[in-house]
Structure formats: structure tokens, C-alpha cells
Amino acid sequence: SAERAFAHVREIAQRPHPIGSADNARVRDYIVGRLRALGLEPQVQEATGVGTRYPVAGHVRNILARVPGRTAGGLAVVLMAHYDGVAGGPAAGDDAAGTAAVLETVRALRAGPPLAHDVMVVITDGEEAGLLGAAAFVREHPWAKDVGVTLNFEARGTSGRSYMFETGPGNLDVARMLRGAGEVSATSLSVTVYRSLPNDTDLSEMAVLSKPALNFAFADGVERYHTAHDDVFYLDQGSLQHHGSQML
């Protein structure tokens, strides 16, 4: 439900919340509280993230949780987004929308019977500072060995369809699953084009694991990307709905 997810966006995107700020801590506490309310046992991974894509490092606090499957443990489906934003705006699209879609999808999953496998929630810190949270998760957290497939959700604007624009290795099976999800926007051409661009998301660090992955983002309203206008007024609920329907 985009309506329910949008309530999370309003809470997260009240003000700018870059890594290390007081509002970053406020957002983290909110997300942890929502996951607990859904009956999960979230944890915060504190670590020094050292990027491999950029020459940066920083202290991060990732939010992690698992929705247990019928056979708990083992390989899991990862739902990934980042909760930090840039200092210049409230980051409603990038990436409160992705984080809110994760929370609402977890609620929907918990309302149904257990799935076969675990679903792992990985909401990273420090993405905007150089993918630091994803780097710390991949290299230091024991759950990294349980990653079976990653679904990452991003934005480079405030509206438009949520396009699947990048895949990980061994992508045939997961692409076939995506094809059956309905209302999907994806083309192999976008993957080829994206790999030639100097752009990155958390999936660039997850690539170290060499596991299948799908990367989603909406990118209309790109002129509001990383600005003060990336706010709840301009965020299209249809884009949020498309994020969530594909994630679920």
C-alpha cells in the first residue's frame, strides 16, 4: 500500500538526515521501532565502512533484520535500501521511498504464511558518503554469507516508473521471476548502458559477493535529485507503489 508506505516517507523525510547527523539517528530509531512493531528483532551493525569504489571511509550504523522462512537460516532474499540522505535535502525519493517500500513489504509478508526461505532486511547507512554501509555489511557481517539474491531500491528523481536497470551475475533465473511479477519495466539494454556510466548504488558493493541481484529506481524529476525539492510534496505515490509492488 503506497498510502501506508507514504506515512513512513513523511516520518523519514522531515529534514535532511546525512550520515552522522542527529536526524540520521532519529530516522534510524524510527526504522528500528517499525521493524520491532512488525515482530522482528532488528539489530544495528556499527562498523567502519571502507569503500572500494571511492577512496572514502566512515563510521556507519546499518539496520538489519530477518523475516524467518519455513526453513530458517541459509540463503535469503535481501531487500535493500539506504536510510541516509544528502545534506542538501530531505531525501524523500532517494531513498526514503526505498526504505518505506521495504517496511511496507515486510508488513505484507508478515500478514501471510511464512515463505520457504528467510527474507533479510538490509537498510544501509552512508550510501551517499560512498556506499560505506554496504561495504561494511559485505566485509564484516556474518549474514553476508547468507545472501542468495539482492533486490535494491533507489531513486534518481521524484517520479516515474520504477525501472529495473541493473542485474548481478547469474541473472537468468531472477530475470525470469521478474518477468512474472507484472507491470515490470526492464530491458537488458539499460544494464549495458548503466555499466558504461560512472554511477553506483549499494549494489556495486554487494557485487563483491557474486550473487544474483536486481536494481530498481525511478528517475523522472531528475532536476530535484539531491536538492531541497526531493521532498514529500514532489514524491509521486505512484512511483512508491511501483517500487513496492515489484518488491513484494
mmCIF file of N, CA, C and O in Angstrom, residues 104-169:
data_model
loop_
_atom_site.group_PDB
_atom_site.id
_atom_site.type_symbol
_atom_site.label_atom_id
_atom_site.label_comp_id
_atom_site.label_asym_id
_atom_site.label_seq_id
_atom_site.Cartn_x
_atom_site.Cartn_y
_atom_site.Cartn_z
ATOM 1 N N GLU A 104 6.897 -1.542 4.265
ATOM 2 C CA GLU A 104 5.546 -1.948 3.893
ATOM 3 C C GLU A 104 5.534 -3.362 3.313
ATOM 4 O O GLU A 104 4.591 -4.134 3.563
ATOM 5 N N THR A 105 6.570 -3.746 2.576
ATOM 6 C CA THR A 105 6.640 -5.110 2.041
ATOM 7 C C THR A 105 6.804 -6.120 3.167
ATOM 8 O O THR A 105 6.172 -7.192 3.147
ATOM 9 N N VAL A 106 7.620 -5.792 4.157
ATOM 10 C CA VAL A 106 7.766 -6.687 5.311
ATOM 11 C C VAL A 106 6.424 -6.844 6.019
ATOM 12 O O VAL A 106 6.047 -7.950 6.426
ATOM 13 N N ARG A 107 5.673 -5.742 6.168
ATOM 14 C CA ARG A 107 4.349 -5.842 6.793
ATOM 15 C C ARG A 107 3.461 -6.796 6.012
ATOM 16 O O ARG A 107 2.776 -7.660 6.593
ATOM 17 N N ALA A 108 3.470 -6.672 4.675
ATOM 18 C CA ALA A 108 2.641 -7.535 3.838
ATOM 19 C C ALA A 108 3.075 -8.996 3.954
ATOM 20 O O ALA A 108 2.232 -9.910 4.015
ATOM 21 N N LEU A 109 4.369 -9.238 3.987
ATOM 22 C CA LEU A 109 4.864 -10.614 4.117
ATOM 23 C C LEU A 109 4.473 -11.216 5.460
ATOM 24 O O LEU A 109 4.099 -12.391 5.538
ATOM 25 N N ARG A 110 4.563 -10.418 6.516
ATOM 26 C CA ARG A 110 4.221 -10.914 7.861
ATOM 27 C C ARG A 110 2.727 -11.214 7.986
ATOM 28 O O ARG A 110 2.321 -11.994 8.844
ATOM 29 N N ALA A 111 1.920 -10.594 7.132
ATOM 30 C CA ALA A 111 0.481 -10.828 7.181
ATOM 31 C C ALA A 111 0.087 -12.148 6.528
ATOM 32 O O ALA A 111 -1.038 -12.620 6.707
ATOM 33 N N GLY A 112 1.005 -12.770 5.798
ATOM 34 C CA GLY A 112 0.725 -14.027 5.122
ATOM 35 C C GLY A 112 1.476 -15.177 5.748
ATOM 36 O O GLY A 112 2.164 -15.013 6.766
ATOM 37 N N PRO A 113 1.361 -16.371 5.166
ATOM 38 C CA PRO A 113 2.080 -17.536 5.693
ATOM 39 C C PRO A 113 3.578 -17.390 5.478
ATOM 40 O O PRO A 113 4.018 -16.657 4.588
ATOM 41 N N PRO A 114 4.399 -18.067 6.279
ATOM 42 C CA PRO A 114 5.852 -17.965 6.117
ATOM 43 C C PRO A 114 6.292 -18.416 4.721
ATOM 44 O O PRO A 114 5.726 -19.346 4.143
ATOM 45 N N LEU A 115 7.288 -17.754 4.198
ATOM 46 C CA LEU A 115 7.860 -18.135 2.910
ATOM 47 C C LEU A 115 8.815 -19.309 3.105
ATOM 48 O O LEU A 115 9.142 -19.691 4.229
ATOM 49 N N ALA A 116 9.285 -19.877 2.005
ATOM 50 C CA ALA A 116 10.191 -21.020 2.099
ATOM 51 C C ALA A 116 11.514 -20.617 2.736
ATOM 52 O O ALA A 116 12.071 -21.342 3.562
ATOM 53 N N HIS A 117 12.013 -19.445 2.372
ATOM 54 C CA HIS A 117 13.332 -19.011 2.829
ATOM 55 C C HIS A 117 13.222 -17.701 3.594
ATOM 56 O O HIS A 117 12.215 -16.995 3.524
ATOM 57 N N ASP A 118 14.279 -17.359 4.302
ATOM 58 C CA ASP A 118 14.330 -16.090 5.016
ATOM 59 C C ASP A 118 14.314 -14.915 4.047
ATOM 60 O O ASP A 118 14.798 -15.011 2.917
ATOM 61 N N VAL A 119 13.768 -13.804 4.513
ATOM 62 C CA VAL A 119 13.906 -12.517 3.840
ATOM 63 C C VAL A 119 14.742 -11.643 4.754
ATOM 64 O O VAL A 119 14.435 -11.473 5.927
ATOM 65 N N MET A 120 15.823 -11.117 4.222
ATOM 66 C CA MET A 120 16.759 -10.308 5.003
ATOM 67 C C MET A 120 16.579 -8.836 4.658
ATOM 68 O O MET A 120 16.600 -8.464 3.487
ATOM 69 N N VAL A 121 16.369 -8.033 5.676
ATOM 70 C CA VAL A 121 16.276 -6.587 5.509
ATOM 71 C C VAL A 121 17.656 -5.987 5.746
ATOM 72 O O VAL A 121 18.244 -6.189 6.812
ATOM 73 N N VAL A 122 18.177 -5.267 4.763
ATOM 74 C CA VAL A 122 19.469 -4.585 4.886
ATOM 75 C C VAL A 122 19.249 -3.125 4.488
ATOM 76 O O VAL A 122 19.178 -2.800 3.299
ATOM 77 N N ILE A 123 19.093 -2.263 5.483
ATOM 78 C CA ILE A 123 18.892 -0.835 5.247
ATOM 79 C C ILE A 123 20.174 -0.141 5.681
ATOM 80 O O ILE A 123 20.473 -0.042 6.872
ATOM 81 N N THR A 124 20.934 0.323 4.715
ATOM 82 C CA THR A 124 22.303 0.752 4.971
ATOM 83 C C THR A 124 22.395 2.228 5.337
ATOM 84 O O THR A 124 21.518 3.038 5.027
ATOM 85 N N ASP A 125 23.502 2.555 5.959
ATOM 86 C CA ASP A 125 23.889 3.916 6.306
ATOM 87 C C ASP A 125 25.068 4.304 5.408
ATOM 88 O O ASP A 125 25.797 3.448 4.909
ATOM 89 N N GLY A 126 25.244 5.590 5.177
ATOM 90 C CA GLY A 126 26.435 6.051 4.479
ATOM 91 C C GLY A 126 26.496 5.760 2.995
ATOM 92 O O GLY A 126 27.585 5.803 2.406
ATOM 93 N N GLU A 127 25.363 5.494 2.360
ATOM 94 C CA GLU A 127 25.387 5.261 0.910
ATOM 95 C C GLU A 127 25.834 6.509 0.176
ATOM 96 O O GLU A 127 26.658 6.461 -0.742
ATOM 97 N N GLU A 128 25.295 7.652 0.614
ATOM 98 C CA GLU A 128 25.615 8.901 -0.062
ATOM 99 C C GLU A 128 27.063 9.331 0.165
ATOM 100 O O GLU A 128 27.610 10.122 -0.600
ATOM 101 N N ALA A 129 27.682 8.807 1.208
ATOM 102 C CA ALA A 129 29.070 9.151 1.513
ATOM 103 C C ALA A 129 30.067 8.266 0.781
ATOM 104 O O ALA A 129 31.280 8.437 0.931
ATOM 105 N N GLY A 130 29.568 7.297 -0.006
ATOM 106 C CA GLY A 130 30.472 6.422 -0.755
ATOM 107 C C GLY A 130 30.184 4.951 -0.587
ATOM 108 O O GLY A 130 31.116 4.134 -0.593
ATOM 109 N N LEU A 131 28.894 4.598 -0.421
ATOM 110 C CA LEU A 131 28.477 3.192 -0.317
ATOM 111 C C LEU A 131 29.085 2.512 0.913
ATOM 112 O O LEU A 131 29.352 1.305 0.902
ATOM 113 N N LEU A 132 29.292 3.260 1.980
ATOM 114 C CA LEU A 132 30.059 2.762 3.125
ATOM 115 C C LEU A 132 29.325 1.667 3.890
ATOM 116 O O LEU A 132 29.945 0.702 4.351
ATOM 117 N N GLY A 133 28.013 1.818 4.068
ATOM 118 C CA GLY A 133 27.269 0.806 4.810
ATOM 119 C C GLY A 133 27.252 -0.533 4.102
ATOM 120 O O GLY A 133 27.427 -1.582 4.729
ATOM 121 N N ALA A 134 27.054 -0.507 2.795
ATOM 122 C CA ALA A 134 27.060 -1.752 2.024
ATOM 123 C C ALA A 134 28.426 -2.416 2.087
ATOM 124 O O ALA A 134 28.533 -3.643 2.219
ATOM 125 N N ALA A 135 29.481 -1.606 2.011
ATOM 126 C CA ALA A 135 30.835 -2.157 2.095
ATOM 127 C C ALA A 135 31.064 -2.826 3.444
ATOM 128 O O ALA A 135 31.652 -3.915 3.518
ATOM 129 N N ALA A 136 30.606 -2.194 4.519
ATOM 130 C CA ALA A 136 30.772 -2.766 5.862
ATOM 131 C C ALA A 136 29.978 -4.054 6.013
ATOM 132 O O ALA A 136 30.453 -5.023 6.622
ATOM 133 N N PHE A 137 28.769 -4.099 5.460
ATOM 134 C CA PHE A 137 27.956 -5.314 5.561
ATOM 135 C C PHE A 137 28.627 -6.472 4.841
ATOM 136 O O PHE A 137 28.767 -7.575 5.391
ATOM 137 N N VAL A 138 29.056 -6.228 3.626
ATOM 138 C CA VAL A 138 29.643 -7.300 2.807
ATOM 139 C C VAL A 138 30.903 -7.872 3.452
ATOM 140 O O VAL A 138 31.117 -9.091 3.455
ATOM 141 N N ARG A 139 31.724 -7.011 4.024
ATOM 142 C CA ARG A 139 33.034 -7.459 4.506
ATOM 143 C C ARG A 139 33.060 -7.898 5.962
ATOM 144 O O ARG A 139 33.967 -8.635 6.359
ATOM 145 N N GLU A 140 32.080 -7.478 6.761
ATOM 146 C CA GLU A 140 32.181 -7.732 8.185
ATOM 147 C C GLU A 140 31.022 -8.490 8.811
ATOM 148 O O GLU A 140 31.193 -9.092 9.867
ATOM 149 N N HIS A 141 29.846 -8.452 8.208
ATOM 150 C CA HIS A 141 28.704 -9.064 8.897
ATOM 151 C C HIS A 141 28.556 -10.536 8.522
ATOM 152 O O HIS A 141 28.643 -10.897 7.346
ATOM 153 N N PRO A 142 28.308 -11.391 9.515
ATOM 154 C CA PRO A 142 28.183 -12.837 9.215
ATOM 155 C C PRO A 142 27.020 -13.171 8.297
ATOM 156 O O PRO A 142 27.049 -14.217 7.630
ATOM 157 N N TRP A 143 25.998 -12.330 8.247
ATOM 158 C CA TRP A 143 24.872 -12.618 7.366
ATOM 159 C C TRP A 143 25.232 -12.478 5.885
ATOM 160 O O TRP A 143 24.479 -12.953 5.025
ATOM 161 N N ALA A 144 26.323 -11.842 5.561
ATOM 162 C CA ALA A 144 26.694 -11.656 4.155
ATOM 163 C C ALA A 144 26.821 -13.000 3.430
ATOM 164 O O ALA A 144 26.533 -13.098 2.237
ATOM 165 N N LYS A 145 27.232 -14.036 4.162
ATOM 166 C CA LYS A 145 27.382 -15.354 3.537
ATOM 167 C C LYS A 145 26.033 -15.966 3.188
ATOM 168 O O LYS A 145 25.959 -16.949 2.418
ATOM 169 N N ASP A 146 24.940 -15.427 3.739
ATOM 170 C CA ASP A 146 23.602 -15.970 3.502
ATOM 171 C C ASP A 146 22.865 -15.264 2.373
ATOM 172 O O ASP A 146 21.705 -15.582 2.102
ATOM 173 N N VAL A 147 23.496 -14.315 1.725
ATOM 174 C CA VAL A 147 22.834 -13.590 0.639
ATOM 175 C C VAL A 147 22.638 -14.533 -0.550
ATOM 176 O O VAL A 147 23.600 -15.079 -1.087
ATOM 177 N N GLY A 148 21.383 -14.737 -0.929
ATOM 178 C CA GLY A 148 21.087 -15.556 -2.099
ATOM 179 C C GLY A 148 20.813 -14.714 -3.327
ATOM 180 O O GLY A 148 21.285 -14.993 -4.422
ATOM 181 N N VAL A 149 20.019 -13.665 -3.138
ATOM 182 C CA VAL A 149 19.695 -12.722 -4.211
ATOM 183 C C VAL A 149 19.350 -11.395 -3.548
ATOM 184 O O VAL A 149 18.747 -11.371 -2.473
ATOM 185 N N THR A 150 19.748 -10.293 -4.181
ATOM 186 C CA THR A 150 19.508 -8.965 -3.622
ATOM 187 C C THR A 150 18.583 -8.156 -4.522
ATOM 188 O O THR A 150 18.779 -8.104 -5.736
ATOM 189 N N LEU A 151 17.595 -7.521 -3.910
ATOM 190 C CA LEU A 151 16.735 -6.563 -4.592
ATOM 191 C C LEU A 151 17.014 -5.203 -3.967
ATOM 192 O O LEU A 151 16.688 -4.972 -2.802
ATOM 193 N N ASN A 152 17.612 -4.291 -4.727
ATOM 194 C CA ASN A 152 17.982 -2.969 -4.219
ATOM 195 C C ASN A 152 17.073 -1.908 -4.833
ATOM 196 O O ASN A 152 16.757 -1.963 -6.022
ATOM 197 N N PHE A 153 16.667 -0.934 -4.004
ATOM 198 C CA PHE A 153 15.712 0.073 -4.463
ATOM 199 C C PHE A 153 16.263 1.470 -4.229
ATOM 200 O O PHE A 153 16.638 1.830 -3.124
ATOM 201 N N GLU A 154 16.276 2.263 -5.313
ATOM 202 C CA GLU A 154 16.911 3.574 -5.326
ATOM 203 C C GLU A 154 16.032 4.585 -6.063
ATOM 204 O O GLU A 154 14.952 4.256 -6.555
ATOM 205 N N ALA A 155 16.515 5.808 -6.155
ATOM 206 C CA ALA A 155 15.827 6.846 -6.927
ATOM 207 C C ALA A 155 16.839 7.876 -7.408
ATOM 208 O O ALA A 155 17.805 8.180 -6.711
ATOM 209 N N ARG A 156 16.581 8.395 -8.596
ATOM 210 C CA ARG A 156 17.380 9.497 -9.128
ATOM 211 C C ARG A 156 16.427 10.602 -9.580
ATOM 212 O O ARG A 156 16.606 11.237 -10.616
ATOM 213 N N GLY A 157 15.380 10.773 -8.807
ATOM 214 C CA GLY A 157 14.346 11.754 -9.100
ATOM 215 C C GLY A 157 13.208 11.581 -8.112
ATOM 216 O O GLY A 157 13.385 10.985 -7.045
ATOM 217 N N THR A 158 12.029 12.062 -8.477
ATOM 218 C CA THR A 158 10.896 12.026 -7.552
ATOM 219 C C THR A 158 9.635 11.422 -8.160
ATOM 220 O O THR A 158 8.589 11.372 -7.506
ATOM 221 N N SER A 159 9.709 10.949 -9.406
ATOM 222 C CA SER A 159 8.520 10.389 -10.050
ATOM 223 C C SER A 159 8.939 9.431 -11.152
ATOM 224 O O SER A 159 10.126 9.222 -11.397
ATOM 225 N N GLY A 160 7.933 8.863 -11.820
ATOM 226 C CA GLY A 160 8.202 7.941 -12.916
ATOM 227 C C GLY A 160 8.115 6.489 -12.481
ATOM 228 O O GLY A 160 8.003 6.172 -11.302
ATOM 229 N N ARG A 161 8.172 5.613 -13.461
ATOM 230 C CA ARG A 161 8.118 4.183 -13.191
ATOM 231 C C ARG A 161 9.410 3.721 -12.521
ATOM 232 O O ARG A 161 10.470 4.297 -12.737
ATOM 233 N N SER A 162 9.280 2.676 -11.733
ATOM 234 C CA SER A 162 10.445 2.080 -11.087
ATOM 235 C C SER A 162 11.044 1.069 -12.059
ATOM 236 O O SER A 162 10.524 -0.033 -12.225
ATOM 237 N N TYR A 163 12.134 1.455 -12.711
ATOM 238 C CA TYR A 163 12.774 0.609 -13.723
ATOM 239 C C TYR A 163 13.786 -0.333 -13.079
ATOM 240 O O TYR A 163 14.541 0.059 -12.202
ATOM 241 N N MET A 164 13.808 -1.583 -13.555
ATOM 242 C CA MET A 164 14.891 -2.486 -13.211
ATOM 243 C C MET A 164 16.001 -2.197 -14.218
ATOM 244 O O MET A 164 15.875 -2.468 -15.403
ATOM 245 N N PHE A 165 17.122 -1.626 -13.733
ATOM 246 C CA PHE A 165 18.131 -1.111 -14.644
ATOM 247 C C PHE A 165 19.490 -1.788 -14.516
ATOM 248 O O PHE A 165 20.400 -1.492 -15.294
ATOM 249 N N GLU A 166 19.650 -2.709 -13.555
ATOM 250 C CA GLU A 166 20.942 -3.376 -13.388
ATOM 251 C C GLU A 166 20.716 -4.756 -12.775
ATOM 252 O O GLU A 166 19.856 -4.920 -11.913
ATOM 253 N N THR A 167 21.499 -5.718 -13.223
ATOM 254 C CA THR A 167 21.427 -7.061 -12.654
ATOM 255 C C THR A 167 22.794 -7.469 -12.118
ATOM 256 O O THR A 167 23.816 -6.893 -12.482
ATOM 257 N N GLY A 168 22.789 -8.485 -11.275
ATOM 258 C CA GLY A 168 24.023 -9.104 -10.834
ATOM 259 C C GLY A 168 24.358 -10.295 -11.712
ATOM 260 O O GLY A 168 23.661 -10.578 -12.697
ATOM 261 N N PRO A 169 25.401 -11.038 -11.378
ATOM 262 C CA PRO A 169 25.790 -12.204 -12.183
ATOM 263 C C PRO A 169 24.765 -13.334 -12.044
ATOM 264 O O PRO A 169 23.988 -13.373 -11.098
#
